[in-house]
PDB file of C-alpha atoms in Angstrom:
ATOM      1  CA  MET M1235      71.236 137.807  19.864  1.00 87.00           C
ATOM      2  CA  ASP M1236      72.711 140.595  17.749  1.00 90.00           C
ATOM      3  CA  ASP M1237      72.930 140.590  13.934  1.00 92.00           C
ATOM      4  CA  ALA M1238      76.526 139.368  13.807  1.00 93.00           C
ATOM      5  CA  GLU M1239      75.793 136.434  16.143  1.00 94.00           C
ATOM      6  CA  ALA M1240      72.646 135.533  14.189  1.00 94.00           C
ATOM      7  CA  GLN M1241      74.536 135.588  10.889  1.00 95.00           C
ATOM      8  CA  ALA M1242      77.376 133.488  12.319  1.00 95.00           C
ATOM      9  CA  LEU M1243      74.982 130.900  13.777  1.00 94.00           C
ATOM     10  CA  ASN M1244      72.846 130.610  10.650  1.00 94.00           C
ATOM     11  CA  ARG M1245      75.912 130.402   8.414  1.00 96.00           C
ATOM     12  CA  ALA M1246      77.457 127.671  10.583  1.00 95.00           C
ATOM     13  CA  ILE M1247      74.260 125.605  10.533  1.00 94.00           C
ATOM     14  CA  ARG M1248      73.859 126.027   6.771  1.00 95.00           C
ATOM     15  CA  LEU M1249      77.475 125.064   6.049  1.00 96.00           C
ATOM     16  CA  LEU M1250      77.346 122.064   8.378  1.00 95.00           C
ATOM     17  CA  SER M1251      74.150 120.864   6.737  1.00 94.00           C
ATOM     18  CA  LEU M1252      75.527 121.230   3.204  1.00 96.00           C
ATOM     19  CA  ARG M1253      78.896 119.649   3.971  1.00 97.00           C
ATOM     20  CA  HIS M1254      77.428 116.814   6.054  1.00 96.00           C
ATOM     21  CA  ARG M1255      75.035 115.921   3.226  1.00 95.00           C
ATOM     22  CA  ALA M1256      77.827 116.092   0.629  1.00 97.00           C
ATOM     23  CA  ARG M1257      80.115 113.860   2.715  1.00 97.00           C
ATOM     24  CA  ALA M1258      77.235 111.438   3.329  1.00 96.00           C
ATOM     25  CA  ALA M1259      76.695 111.264  -0.443  1.00 96.00           C
ATOM     26  CA  GLU M1260      80.392 110.435  -0.958  1.00 97.00           C
ATOM     27  CA  LEU M1261      80.292 107.662   1.622  1.00 97.00           C
ATOM     28  CA  LEU M1262      76.974 106.208   0.413  1.00 97.00           C
ATOM     29  CA  ALA M1263      77.895 106.188  -3.289  1.00 97.00           C
ATOM     30  CA  PRO M1264      79.983 102.979  -3.083  1.00 96.00           C
ATOM     31  CA  LEU M1265      76.876 101.288  -1.623  1.00 96.00           C
ATOM     32  CA  GLY M1266      74.850 102.435  -4.623  1.00 95.00           C
ATOM     33  CA  LEU M1267      72.741 104.758  -2.476  1.00 95.00           C
ATOM     34  CA  SER M1268      71.921 108.424  -2.671  1.00 92.00           C
ATOM     35  CA  THR M1269      71.210 110.568   0.355  1.00 91.00           C
ATOM     36  CA  GLY M1270      67.728 109.985   1.650  1.00 91.00           C
ATOM     37  CA  GLN M1271      67.651 106.342   0.639  1.00 95.00           C
ATOM     38  CA  GLU M1272      69.755 105.361   3.628  1.00 95.00           C
ATOM     39  CA  ALA M1273      67.318 107.097   5.982  1.00 94.00           C
ATOM     40  CA  LEU M1274      64.433 105.175   4.429  1.00 95.00           C
ATOM     41  CA  LEU M1275      66.289 101.888   4.848  1.00 96.00           C
ATOM     42  CA  LEU M1276      67.231 102.694   8.435  1.00 95.00           C
ATOM     43  CA  GLU M1277      63.595 103.547   9.160  1.00 93.00           C
ATOM     44  CA  LEU M1278      62.492 100.226   7.686  1.00 94.00           C
ATOM     45  CA  SER M1279      65.060  98.401   9.808  1.00 94.00           C
ATOM     46  CA  HIS M1280      63.102  99.417  12.929  1.00 91.00           C
ATOM     47  CA  ALA M1281      59.829  97.871  11.741  1.00 83.00           C
ATOM     48  CA  GLU M1282      58.859  94.566  10.180  1.00 80.00           C
ATOM     49  CA  ALA M1283      56.771  96.316   7.514  1.00 86.00           C
ATOM     50  CA  THR M1284      55.364  99.815   7.256  1.00 90.00           C
ATOM     51  CA  THR M1285      53.178 101.794   4.909  1.00 89.00           C
ATOM     52  CA  GLN M1286      54.531 104.308   2.444  1.00 88.00           C
ATOM     53  CA  ALA M1287      52.480 106.984   4.236  1.00 87.00           C
ATOM     54  CA  GLN M1288      54.162 106.128   7.547  1.00 89.00           C
ATOM     55  CA  LEU M1289      57.573 106.307   5.870  1.00 91.00           C
ATOM     56  CA  SER M1290      56.748 109.708   4.390  1.00 90.00           C
ATOM     57  CA  SER M1291      55.766 111.003   7.802  1.00 87.00           C
ATOM     58  CA  ALA M1292      58.789 109.516   9.597  1.00 88.00           C
ATOM     59  CA  LEU M1293      61.221 110.871   7.007  1.00 89.00           C
ATOM     60  CA  GLY M1294      59.592 114.278   6.646  1.00 85.00           C
ATOM     61  CA  CYS M1295      59.357 113.732   2.876  1.00 86.00           C
ATOM     62  CA  GLU M1296      56.540 114.170   0.429  1.00 91.00           C
ATOM     63  CA  PRO M1297      54.840 110.872  -0.517  1.00 89.00           C
ATOM     64  CA  PRO M1298      55.889 111.075  -4.204  1.00 91.00           C
ATOM     65  CA  SER M1299      59.560 111.331  -3.151  1.00 92.00           C
ATOM     66  CA  VAL M1300      59.226 108.241  -0.981  1.00 92.00           C
ATOM     67  CA  THR M1301      57.478 106.390  -3.800  1.00 92.00           C
ATOM     68  CA  VAL M1302      60.369 107.131  -6.174  1.00 94.00           C
ATOM     69  CA  MET M1303      62.938 105.962  -3.609  1.00 94.00           C
ATOM     70  CA  ILE M1304      60.998 102.771  -2.941  1.00 95.00           C
ATOM     71  CA  ARG M1305      60.686 101.996  -6.653  1.00 95.00           C
ATOM     72  CA  LYS M1306      64.444 102.356  -7.128  1.00 96.00           C
ATOM     73  CA  LEU M1307      65.243 100.242  -4.072  1.00 96.00           C
ATOM     74  CA  GLU M1308      62.660  97.625  -5.069  1.00 96.00           C
ATOM     75  CA  ALA M1309      64.220  97.358  -8.539  1.00 97.00           C
ATOM     76  CA  ARG M1310      67.524  96.523  -6.819  1.00 96.00           C
ATOM     77  CA  GLY M1311      65.901  93.874  -4.608  1.00 97.00           C
ATOM     78  CA  ILE M1312      66.551  95.831  -1.413  1.00 97.00           C
ATOM     79  CA  VAL M1313      62.903  96.327  -0.433  1.00 96.00           C
ATOM     80  CA  ARG M1314      59.644  94.701  -1.426  1.00 95.00           C
ATOM     81  CA  ARG M1315      56.135  96.072  -1.511  1.00 92.00           C
ATOM     82  CA  GLY M1316      52.863  94.289  -0.982  1.00 90.00           C
ATOM     83  CA  PRO M1317      49.278  94.972  -0.060  1.00 87.00           C
ATOM     84  CA  SER M1318      48.339  95.565   3.551  1.00 82.00           C
ATOM     85  CA  PRO M1319      46.144  92.775   4.888  1.00 84.00           C
ATOM     86  CA  SER M1320      44.199  95.261   7.012  1.00 83.00           C
ATOM     87  CA  ASP M1321      43.840  98.208   4.604  1.00 82.00           C
ATOM     88  CA  LYS M1322      43.299  97.520   0.914  1.00 81.00           C
ATOM     89  CA  ARG M1323      44.334 101.107   0.031  1.00 84.00           C
ATOM     90  CA  ALA M1324      47.723 100.824   1.757  1.00 82.00           C
ATOM     91  CA  THR M1325      50.956  99.312   0.495  1.00 85.00           C
ATOM     92  CA  LEU M1326      53.383  97.784   2.957  1.00 92.00           C
ATOM     93  CA  VAL M1327      57.129  98.104   2.445  1.00 94.00           C
ATOM     94  CA  GLU M1328      59.723  95.856   4.041  1.00 94.00           C
ATOM     95  CA  LEU M1329      63.404  95.056   3.748  1.00 96.00           C
ATOM     96  CA  THR M1330      64.588  91.997   1.876  1.00 95.00           C
ATOM     97  CA  ASP M1331      67.543  89.953   3.092  1.00 95.00           C
ATOM     98  CA  ASP M1332      69.750  92.043   0.784  1.00 96.00           C
ATOM     99  CA  GLY M1333      68.221  95.161   2.321  1.00 96.00           C
ATOM    100  CA  ARG M1334      69.017  94.005   5.856  1.00 95.00           C
ATOM    101  CA  ALA M1335      72.631  93.320   4.813  1.00 96.00           C
ATOM    102  CA  LEU M1336      72.820  96.794   3.284  1.00 97.00           C
ATOM    103  CA  VAL M1337      71.520  98.377   6.505  1.00 96.00           C
ATOM    104  CA  GLU M1338      74.489  96.858   8.333  1.00 95.00           C
ATOM    105  CA  ARG M1339      76.845  98.505   5.828  1.00 96.00           C
ATOM    106  CA  ILE M1340      74.981 101.809   6.223  1.00 97.00           C
ATOM    107  CA  GLY M1341      75.643 101.572   9.954  1.00 95.00           C
ATOM    108  CA  VAL M1342      79.386 101.430   9.286  1.00 96.00           C
ATOM    109  CA  VAL M1343      79.166 104.476   7.000  1.00 96.00           C
ATOM    110  CA  TRP M1344      77.063 106.386   9.525  1.00 95.00           C
ATOM    111  CA  ARG M1345      79.564 105.707  12.325  1.00 96.00           C
ATOM    112  CA  GLN M1346      82.404 106.903  10.073  1.00 96.00           C
ATOM    113  CA  LEU M1347      80.500 110.074   9.208  1.00 96.00           C
ATOM    114  CA  ALA M1348      79.706 110.740  12.859  1.00 95.00           C
ATOM    115  CA  ASP M1349      83.332 110.203  13.877  1.00 95.00           C
ATOM    116  CA  GLU M1350      84.533 112.564  11.134  1.00 96.00           C
ATOM    117  CA  THR M1351      81.961 115.167  12.125  1.00 95.00           C
ATOM    118  CA  VAL M1352      82.987 115.334  15.791  1.00 95.00           C
ATOM    119  CA  THR M1353      86.749 115.082  15.255  1.00 95.00           C
ATOM    120  CA  GLY M1354      88.469 117.522  17.587  1.00 95.00           C
ATOM    121  CA  LEU M1355      85.660 117.620  20.150  1.00 95.00           C
ATOM    122  CA  ASP M1356      86.151 116.090  23.569  1.00 94.00           C
ATOM    123  CA  ASP M1357      83.959 113.093  24.409  1.00 92.00           C
ATOM    124  CA  ALA M1358      81.609 115.054  26.682  1.00 94.00           C
ATOM    125  CA  THR M1359      80.929 117.706  24.040  1.00 94.00           C
ATOM    126  CA  ALA M1360      80.483 115.087  21.304  1.00 92.00           C
ATOM    127  CA  SER M1361      78.009 113.184  23.508  1.00 90.00           C
ATOM    128  CA  GLU M1362      76.041 116.344  24.241  1.00 94.00           C
ATOM    129  CA  LEU M1363      75.952 117.486  20.615  1.00 93.00           C
ATOM    130  CA  ALA M1364      73.133 115.217  19.395  1.00 90.00           C
ATOM    131  CA  GLY M1365      70.832 116.472  22.144  1.00 91.00           C
ATOM    132  CA  LEU M1366      71.652 120.092  21.367  1.00 92.00           C
ATOM    133  CA  LEU M1367      71.002 119.604  17.663  1.00 92.00           C
ATOM    134  CA  MET M1368      67.685 117.859  18.388  1.00 89.00           C
ATOM    135  CA  THR M1369      66.717 120.811  20.588  1.00 90.00           C
ATOM    136  CA  LEU M1370      67.434 123.177  17.685  1.00 90.00           C
ATOM    137  CA  THR M1371      65.390 120.965  15.370  1.00 87.00           C
ATOM    138  CA  GLY M1372      62.542 120.930  17.876  1.00 87.00           C
ATOM    139  CA  ASN M1373      62.667 124.717  18.105  1.00 88.00           C
ATOM    140  CA  ILE M1374      62.112 124.969  14.357  1.00 86.00           C
ATOM    141  CA  ASP M1375      59.479 122.209  14.307  1.00 79.00           C
ATOM    142  CA  ASP M1376      57.483 123.883  17.088  1.00 71.00           C
ATOM    143  CA  ARG M1377      57.294 127.130  15.154  1.00 64.00           C
ATOM    144  CA  TYR M1378      56.066 125.512  11.935  1.00 63.00           C
ATOM    145  CA  ARG M1379      53.774 122.802  13.237  1.00 57.00           C
ATOM    146  CA  ILE M1380      50.313 123.083  11.717  1.00 51.00           C
ATOM    147  CA  GLU M1381      47.575 122.189  14.131  1.00 50.00           C
TER     148      GLU M1381
END
């Protein structure tokens, strides 16, 4: 890849990332959520209860960031924390009924954002896009994985 192609690719990825996050913030604001909180809630929706350490790993966030998000969501009654019955050092986090209802609303927002993002692409290209983006993510992850 020559310099011009590299600059164009990196610029496109950077702009997409910035604009996607900004639009997500706009769509999540009426739900009282900031970006990142929705990912935590979606992650919790796939498990009955999980530890804060597992959430940090799944989200690719530092544990203190996850702790702050959980505290804010707990104060709103969206999640609850409690001790792990199997590990006294661990805290389990789970959705409340209000949290599960909010996850459904997040799903609507996420579908809207996805539809807006792929507007103008044919169905085949839009379907292929997620796989291509995950390949790019994997390329970066493979180069920075600490073993």
